[in-house]
Short mmCIF file of C-alpha atoms and ligand atoms in Angstrom, two decimals:
data_model
loop_
_atom_site.label_atom_id
_atom_site.label_comp_id
_atom_site.label_asym_id
_atom_site.label_seq_id
_atom_site.Cartn_x
_atom_site.Cartn_y
_atom_site.Cartn_z
CA UNK A 83 0.22 -0.01 -0.38
CA UNK A 84 1.15 3.15 -0.87
CA UNK A 85 0.55 5.32 2.88
CA UNK A 86 1.90 8.87 1.39
CA UNK A 87 -0.69 8.77 -1.34
CA UNK A 88 -3.43 7.34 1.06
CA UNK A 89 -2.81 9.98 3.29
CA UNK A 90 -2.87 12.64 1.19
CA UNK A 91 -6.00 11.62 -0.87
CA UNK A 92 -8.32 11.45 2.35
CA UNK A 93 -6.58 15.45 3.85
CA UNK A 94 -7.43 16.76 0.68
CA UNK A 95 -11.29 14.86 0.81
CA UNK A 96 -11.26 15.92 4.52
CA UNK A 97 -10.88 19.29 3.11
CA UNK A 98 -13.56 19.64 1.50
CA UNK A 99 -15.65 17.46 3.20
CA UNK A 100 -15.11 17.68 6.65
CA UNK A 101 -18.34 17.76 8.83
CA UNK A 102 -19.41 20.76 10.12
CA UNK A 103 -19.84 20.15 14.16
CA UNK A 104 -20.57 22.55 16.99
CA UNK A 105 -16.61 21.47 18.87
CA UNK A 106 -14.62 21.01 15.98
CA UNK A 107 -12.19 23.69 14.49
CA UNK A 108 -12.60 23.00 10.75
CA UNK A 109 -9.42 22.08 8.20
CA UNK A 110 -9.80 25.60 6.81
CA UNK A 111 -9.17 27.35 10.34
CA UNK A 112 -6.51 24.95 11.48
CA UNK A 113 -4.98 25.40 8.42
CA UNK A 114 -4.94 29.61 10.04
CA UNK A 115 -3.44 28.63 13.56
CA UNK A 116 -6.84 28.39 15.24
CA UNK A 117 -7.23 25.55 18.20
CA UNK A 118 -10.06 23.51 19.42
CA UNK A 119 -10.92 24.39 22.78
CA UNK A 120 -9.33 20.87 24.71
CA UNK A 121 -12.72 21.21 26.70
CA UNK A 122 -15.25 20.98 23.45
CA UNK A 123 -12.81 18.67 22.07
CA UNK A 124 -12.84 16.30 25.23
CA UNK A 125 -16.73 16.88 26.04
CA UNK A 126 -17.87 15.83 22.55
CA UNK A 127 -15.84 12.49 22.86
CA UNK A 128 -17.46 11.31 26.03
CA UNK A 129 -20.68 11.91 24.88
CA UNK A 130 -19.98 10.58 21.30
CA UNK A 131 -18.85 7.30 22.92
CA UNK A 132 -22.49 6.42 23.96
CA UNK A 133 -24.37 8.17 20.79
CA UNK A 134 -24.44 9.37 17.61
CA UNK A 135 -23.43 13.10 16.25
CA UNK A 136 -27.04 13.59 15.77
CA UNK A 137 -28.53 12.72 19.16
CA UNK A 138 -24.74 14.06 21.06
CA UNK A 139 -24.86 17.24 19.48
CA UNK A 140 -28.25 18.78 21.86
CA UNK A 141 -26.11 17.90 24.63
CA UNK A 142 -22.83 19.13 23.68
CA UNK A 143 -25.09 22.72 22.92
CA UNK A 144 -26.71 22.54 26.60
CA UNK A 145 -23.39 21.10 28.39
CA UNK A 146 -21.91 24.24 26.57
CA UNK A 147 -24.22 26.84 27.01
CA UNK A 148 -25.16 25.68 30.79
CA UNK A 149 -21.04 25.49 31.69
CA UNK A 150 -19.01 26.88 29.08
CA UNK A 151 -15.61 25.98 30.58
CA UNK A 152 -14.58 22.83 32.04
CA UNK A 153 -14.19 24.85 35.76
CA UNK A 154 -17.89 26.16 35.23
CA UNK A 155 -18.98 22.62 34.81
CA UNK A 156 -16.36 21.47 37.72
CA UNK A 157 -18.26 23.92 40.61
CA UNK A 158 -21.54 22.40 38.97
CA UNK A 159 -23.70 20.16 42.19
CA UNK A 160 -23.63 16.71 40.60
CA UNK A 161 -27.47 16.68 40.54
CA UNK A 162 -27.67 18.80 37.59
CA UNK A 163 -24.99 17.52 35.71
CA UNK A 164 -26.93 13.81 35.80
CA UNK A 165 -29.89 15.37 35.57
CA UNK A 166 -28.81 17.43 32.09
CA UNK A 167 -27.03 13.70 31.42
CA UNK A 168 -29.83 11.74 31.29
CA UNK A 169 -30.72 10.67 27.72
CA UNK A 170 -27.23 9.92 27.32
CA UNK A 171 -26.91 6.65 29.20
CA UNK A 172 -24.02 4.91 30.98
CA UNK A 173 -24.45 6.78 33.19
CA UNK A 174 -20.98 5.84 34.85
CA UNK A 175 -19.66 8.34 32.34
CA UNK A 176 -21.34 11.36 33.40
CA UNK A 177 -20.22 10.51 37.28
CA UNK A 178 -16.79 10.58 35.59
CA UNK A 179 -17.38 13.35 33.48
CA UNK A 180 -17.38 15.81 36.88
CA UNK A 181 -14.30 13.94 38.56
CA UNK A 182 -11.91 14.21 35.15
CA UNK A 183 -13.44 18.42 35.28
CA UNK A 184 -13.12 18.42 38.71
CA UNK A 185 -9.34 17.32 38.48
CA UNK A 186 -8.60 19.43 35.75
CA UNK A 187 -9.81 22.52 37.55
CA UNK A 188 -8.50 21.68 40.96
CA UNK A 189 -4.92 20.12 40.18
CA UNK A 190 -4.97 21.81 36.88
CA UNK A 191 -5.64 25.19 37.31
CA UNK A 192 -8.65 24.13 34.28
CA UNK A 193 -5.98 23.84 31.43
CA UNK A 194 -5.92 20.33 30.13
CA UNK A 195 -2.36 18.37 29.58
CA UNK A 196 -1.34 19.05 26.86
CA UNK A 197 0.95 15.59 26.40
CA UNK A 198 -1.28 12.14 25.82
CA UNK A 199 0.16 10.46 29.45
CA UNK A 200 -1.00 14.03 30.98
CA UNK A 201 -4.70 13.36 29.90
CA UNK A 202 -4.44 9.30 30.63
CA UNK A 203 -3.33 10.63 34.14
CA UNK A 204 -7.04 12.18 34.55
CA UNK A 205 -9.73 10.53 36.06
CA UNK A 206 -11.94 8.88 34.18
CA UNK A 207 -9.75 9.58 30.65
CA UNK A 208 -9.85 6.46 28.88
CA UNK A 209 -6.96 5.73 26.16
CA UNK A 210 -9.12 6.32 23.37
CA UNK A 211 -10.42 10.01 24.77
CA UNK A 212 -6.70 10.56 25.82
CA UNK A 213 -5.66 9.87 22.37
CA UNK A 214 -8.44 11.73 20.83
CA UNK A 215 -8.25 14.89 22.63
CA UNK A 216 -4.66 14.61 22.00
CA UNK A 217 -4.54 14.77 18.57
CA UNK A 218 -7.72 16.79 18.19
CA UNK A 219 -6.86 19.30 20.51
CA UNK A 220 -3.07 19.13 20.83
CA UNK A 221 -1.84 17.84 17.13
CA UNK A 222 -0.07 15.40 18.84
CA UNK A 223 0.37 11.84 16.74
CA UNK A 224 -1.97 9.96 18.46
CA UNK A 225 -3.60 6.20 17.37
CA UNK A 226 -6.87 7.42 17.99
CA UNK A 227 -9.15 3.81 16.98
CA UNK A 228 -12.35 3.38 18.44
CA UNK A 229 -14.86 0.69 16.57
CA UNK A 230 -15.18 3.21 13.41
CA UNK A 231 -11.78 3.26 12.53
CA UNK A 232 -11.35 -0.44 12.96
CA UNK A 233 -14.05 -0.89 10.60
CA UNK A 234 -11.70 0.98 8.21
CA UNK A 235 -8.32 -0.55 9.07
CA UNK A 236 -9.96 -4.02 8.28
CA UNK A 237 -11.77 -3.18 5.18
CA UNK A 238 -8.36 -1.16 3.95
CA UNK A 239 -6.24 -4.18 4.57
CA UNK A 240 -8.80 -6.99 4.28
CA UNK A 241 -8.27 -7.98 7.75
CA UNK A 242 -9.20 -11.86 7.78
CA UNK A 243 -8.87 -12.52 11.65
CA UNK A 244 -11.97 -11.88 13.35
CA UNK A 245 -13.30 -9.06 16.08
CA UNK A 246 -12.61 -8.69 19.24
CA UNK A 247 -9.28 -10.75 18.18
CA UNK A 248 -8.16 -8.46 15.39
CA UNK A 249 -8.27 -5.48 17.57
CA UNK A 250 -4.82 -4.53 18.11
CA UNK A 251 -3.97 -5.93 14.41
CA UNK A 252 -6.24 -3.03 13.68
CA UNK A 253 -4.67 -0.58 15.74
CA UNK A 254 -0.79 -1.15 14.66
CA UNK A 255 -2.72 -0.98 10.80
CA UNK A 256 -4.27 2.51 12.02
CA UNK A 257 -1.04 3.66 13.57
CA UNK A 258 1.24 2.53 10.74
CA UNK A 259 -0.71 5.60 9.02
CA UNK A 260 0.06 8.44 11.40
CA UNK A 261 2.42 11.33 10.44
CA UNK A 262 3.50 13.74 12.60
CA UNK A 263 1.79 16.38 9.19
CA UNK A 264 -1.58 17.35 10.51
CA UNK A 265 -2.21 14.70 13.00
CA UNK A 266 -5.50 16.28 14.43
CA UNK A 267 -6.92 16.51 11.00
CA UNK A 268 -6.25 12.80 9.91
CA UNK A 269 -7.83 11.69 13.12
CA UNK A 270 -10.59 13.52 12.58
CA UNK A 271 -10.57 12.51 8.62
CA UNK A 272 -10.50 9.14 9.49
CA UNK A 273 -13.74 9.68 12.41
CA UNK A 274 -15.57 11.32 8.85
CA UNK A 275 -14.34 8.55 6.85
CA UNK A 276 -16.11 6.06 9.17
CA UNK A 277 -19.05 7.92 10.08
CA UNK A 278 -20.33 9.32 6.79
CA UNK A 279 -18.85 6.91 3.62
CA UNK A 280 -17.09 3.65 5.29
CA UNK A 281 -20.37 3.59 7.02
CA UNK A 282 -21.40 -0.27 8.56
CA UNK A 283 -23.72 -1.72 6.75
CA UNK A 284 -23.50 -0.41 3.61
CA UNK A 285 -20.31 1.48 2.95
CA UNK A 286 -20.28 4.03 -0.15
CA UNK A 287 -17.65 2.92 -2.00
CA UNK A 288 -17.92 4.70 -5.00
CA UNK A 289 -18.00 7.71 -3.41
CA UNK A 290 -14.55 7.23 -0.98
CA UNK A 291 -11.14 9.35 -1.43
CA UNK A 292 -9.02 5.92 -0.96
CA UNK A 293 -11.48 3.61 -2.69
CA UNK A 294 -7.91 3.43 -4.97
CA UNK A 295 -5.94 1.86 -2.04
CA UNK A 296 -9.17 -0.65 0.02
CA UNK A 297 -7.85 -4.35 -0.41
CA UNK A 298 -10.97 -4.54 0.91
CA UNK A 299 -12.99 -3.37 -1.93
CA UNK A 300 -10.50 -5.17 -4.29
CA UNK A 301 -12.12 -7.93 -2.31
CA UNK A 302 -15.69 -7.72 -3.71
CA UNK A 303 -17.27 -7.63 -0.70
CA UNK A 304 -15.73 -4.59 1.59
CA UNK A 305 -18.92 -4.70 3.96
CA UNK A 306 -18.27 -7.99 4.81
CA UNK A 307 -15.93 -6.41 7.03
CA UNK A 308 -14.32 -6.71 9.77
CA UNK A 309 -15.35 -9.87 10.39
CA UNK A 310 -16.57 -10.89 13.61
CA UNK A 311 -17.26 -14.06 16.03
CA UNK A 312 -20.50 -15.18 16.45
CA UNK A 313 -22.08 -13.08 19.19
CA UNK A 314 -23.40 -14.99 22.67
CA UNK A 315 -26.85 -13.81 22.75
CA UNK A 316 -27.42 -10.99 25.52
CA UNK A 317 -29.11 -12.08 29.03
CA UNK A 318 -33.24 -11.15 29.46
CA UNK A 319 -34.31 -9.71 33.26
CA UNK A 320 -37.74 -9.41 34.04
CA UNK A 321 -38.83 -6.62 37.17
CA UNK A 322 -41.60 -4.77 37.91
CA UNK A 323 -42.20 -0.84 37.50
CA UNK A 324 -44.75 1.17 40.24
CA UNK A 325 -45.99 4.36 39.08
CA UNK A 326 -47.69 5.89 41.71
CA UNK A 327 -49.20 8.98 41.02
CA UNK A 328 -51.05 11.50 43.28
CA UNK A 329 -52.80 14.28 41.28
CA UNK A 330 -50.24 15.85 38.85
CA UNK A 331 -47.35 14.11 40.89
CA UNK A 332 -45.62 10.81 40.24
CA UNK A 333 -43.65 9.09 42.98
CA UNK A 334 -39.77 8.68 41.77
CA UNK A 335 -36.83 7.30 43.74
CA UNK A 336 -33.41 8.21 43.91
CA UNK A 337 -31.77 4.84 43.16
CA UNK A 338 -28.21 4.44 44.91
CA UNK A 339 -25.51 5.84 43.86
CA UNK A 340 -23.17 2.95 42.85
CA UNK A 341 -23.93 0.06 40.17
CA UNK A 342 -26.36 0.04 37.10
CA UNK A 343 -28.01 3.96 36.29
CA UNK A 344 -26.09 4.87 40.10
CA UNK A 345 -27.81 7.88 41.66
CA UNK A 346 -30.50 8.55 39.39
CA UNK A 347 -33.88 9.82 39.70
CA UNK A 348 -36.34 6.06 38.40
CA UNK A 349 -39.34 4.59 39.15
CA UNK A 350 -39.54 2.48 42.29
CA UNK A 351 -39.06 -1.08 40.73
CA UNK A 352 -38.52 -4.73 41.96
CA UNK A 353 -35.24 -6.41 41.94
CA UNK A 354 -34.47 -7.45 37.94
CA UNK A 355 -34.37 -10.90 37.67
CA UNK A 356 -33.84 -14.19 35.66
CA UNK A 357 -37.42 -15.01 35.47
CA UNK A 358 -40.95 -12.32 34.98
CA UNK A 359 -42.90 -11.10 38.02
CA UNK A 360 -46.72 -12.21 38.13
CA UNK A 361 -48.81 -9.55 39.31
CA UNK A 362 -49.73 -10.86 42.46
CA UNK A 363 -45.96 -11.54 43.24
CA UNK A 364 -45.06 -8.02 42.26
CA UNK A 365 -48.07 -6.21 44.01
CA UNK A 366 -46.75 -7.72 46.99
CA UNK A 367 -43.44 -5.88 46.63
CA UNK A 368 -44.80 -2.60 45.55
CA UNK A 369 -44.20 0.56 47.42
CA UNK A 370 -47.33 1.41 48.83
CA UNK A 371 -50.64 -0.54 49.70
CA UNK A 372 -52.81 -0.23 46.93
CA UNK A 373 -55.54 -0.89 44.47
CA UNK A 374 -52.42 -1.62 41.52
CA UNK A 375 -53.75 -2.15 37.68
CA UNK A 376 -51.80 -4.02 35.16
CA UNK A 377 -51.02 -0.97 32.69
CA UNK A 378 -48.51 -3.33 29.98
CA UNK A 379 -44.89 -3.45 29.64
CA UNK A 380 -41.98 -2.17 27.89
CA UNK A 381 -39.14 -3.66 26.81
CA UNK A 382 -35.44 -1.33 27.17
CA UNK A 383 -32.23 -2.65 25.61
CA UNK A 384 -28.89 -1.78 28.15
CA UNK A 385 -25.10 -2.76 27.18
CA UNK A 386 -25.18 -6.01 28.62
CA UNK A 387 -28.77 -7.28 28.57
CA UNK A 388 -31.72 -6.78 27.55
CA UNK A 389 -34.81 -5.98 30.00
CA UNK A 390 -38.75 -6.36 30.41
CA UNK A 391 -40.47 -4.14 33.06
CA UNK A 392 -44.22 -4.90 33.93
CA UNK A 393 -46.20 -1.89 34.67
CA UNK A 394 -48.66 -1.24 37.93
CA UNK A 395 -50.12 1.43 38.05
CA UNK A 396 -52.11 3.21 41.15
CA UNK A 397 -53.46 6.29 42.84
CA UNK A 398 -52.38 6.27 45.94
CA UNK A 399 -52.72 8.68 49.21
CA UNK A 400 -49.17 10.69 49.73
CA UNK A 401 -49.10 9.93 53.70
CA UNK A 402 -49.77 6.16 53.20
CA UNK A 403 -46.28 5.58 50.77
CA UNK A 404 -43.55 5.14 51.71
CA UNK A 405 -41.43 8.01 53.23
CA UNK A 406 -38.57 7.14 50.43
CA UNK A 407 -40.73 8.46 47.56
CA UNK A 408 -39.91 11.93 45.54
CA UNK A 409 -43.05 13.40 44.14
CA UNK A 410 -42.54 14.86 41.38
CA UNK A 411 -45.06 17.20 38.51
CA UNK A 412 -45.67 14.54 35.57
CA UNK A 413 -43.99 17.62 33.22
CA UNK A 414 -40.69 17.17 35.07
CA UNK A 415 -40.05 13.06 34.04
CA UNK A 416 -37.68 14.24 31.29
CA UNK A 417 -34.81 14.27 34.06
CA UNK A 418 -35.26 10.78 34.25
CA UNK A 419 -32.99 8.48 32.32
CA UNK A 420 -34.68 6.15 28.81
CA UNK A 421 -35.52 3.13 30.44
CA UNK A 422 -37.61 5.45 33.02
CA UNK A 423 -38.71 7.63 30.82
CA UNK A 424 -40.03 5.01 28.72
CA UNK A 425 -42.26 2.62 30.99
CA UNK A 426 -43.72 5.98 32.60
CA UNK A 427 -44.63 7.87 29.53
CA UNK A 428 -46.14 3.82 29.11
CA UNK A 429 -47.58 3.61 32.23
CA UNK A 430 -49.25 6.85 32.47
CA UNK A 431 -50.72 6.80 28.23
CA UNK A 432 -52.16 3.37 28.82
CA UNK A 433 -54.80 4.16 31.71
CA UNK A 434 -55.76 6.66 29.10
FE1 SF4 B 151 -14.01 1.84 2.53
FE2 SF4 B 151 -15.39 1.10 0.48
FE3 SF4 B 151 -13.80 3.20 0.92
FE4 SF4 B 151 -13.07 0.40 1.81
S1 SF4 B 151 -13.47 1.82 -0.47
S2 SF4 B 151 -12.42 2.29 2.60
S3 SF4 B 151 -14.96 0.01 2.21
S4 SF4 B 151 -15.62 3.08 1.57
#
């Protein structure tokens, strides 16, 4: 493979076709000496590990409007940040986000370290994010490899070893393409290629700037890369969620600080287990005695398992219910994590 020709083709394409992203300094401004704000780069990278650009963008704008600097975020109350994160999923990341912001504010006077090692030493900042912030914000020649870059490498080099075993090989191949020339633009060009052209299911090879260098395309079936080993099925769990209402208010609880959805507001639920909950059994575990009615169920997919929640609803007298309940106006339910928002909406509407 002619690495220099491939690099020139991809950077040339990036100069013309770079995505316009709210955290990005585009290639033209970058060439004129404008540097990306490390805070914005870091925040966007943490959010993008969860979700897609269209889903992350409103969150990014909300965070940076409310907390324009890492010092502002560091000073924010935990509950405000967790509530603003709701809907992005994987809440451990929101806790790590705060820990990292506070370390930058406290230990580095609000300035992100400008080396990969310094970034890596920040709490909750993993090797991928350190490499990405290093490349994009500081123009360091780091090797920024996520699932998109792995896919592009597997196709460019027609790597036959399946994922996840192929990961070290894919990283090594990506590393072989890095030079000191424009490392930040290079990292972002690869990201854009993976997101807009070398897409997971249907790569747009006829529009690809590096098609002439692609061994996967030469096989005639580039979409069959990366090879994958058969996936184990995600386990399934069952629970019951209780929708207690009183007038225009609904009862929520705060989940314990550790574990899945730790520290987040939630509907009261039973344990989540492998076998389903019968109605009578679920009523026995309810947080209040009331005339419970079954109002359907919802399914939700987490990273490591799927969940079916049986929904039970009742109107209750606040004084007869547990004191641990947080009575919340229904219009404020948007601060709930997706699984509980979905359950609350279904439970409230199914009875109408
Ligand atoms: Fe991906 Fe197709 Fe480009 Fe190869 S030619 S890098 S498979 S889009």
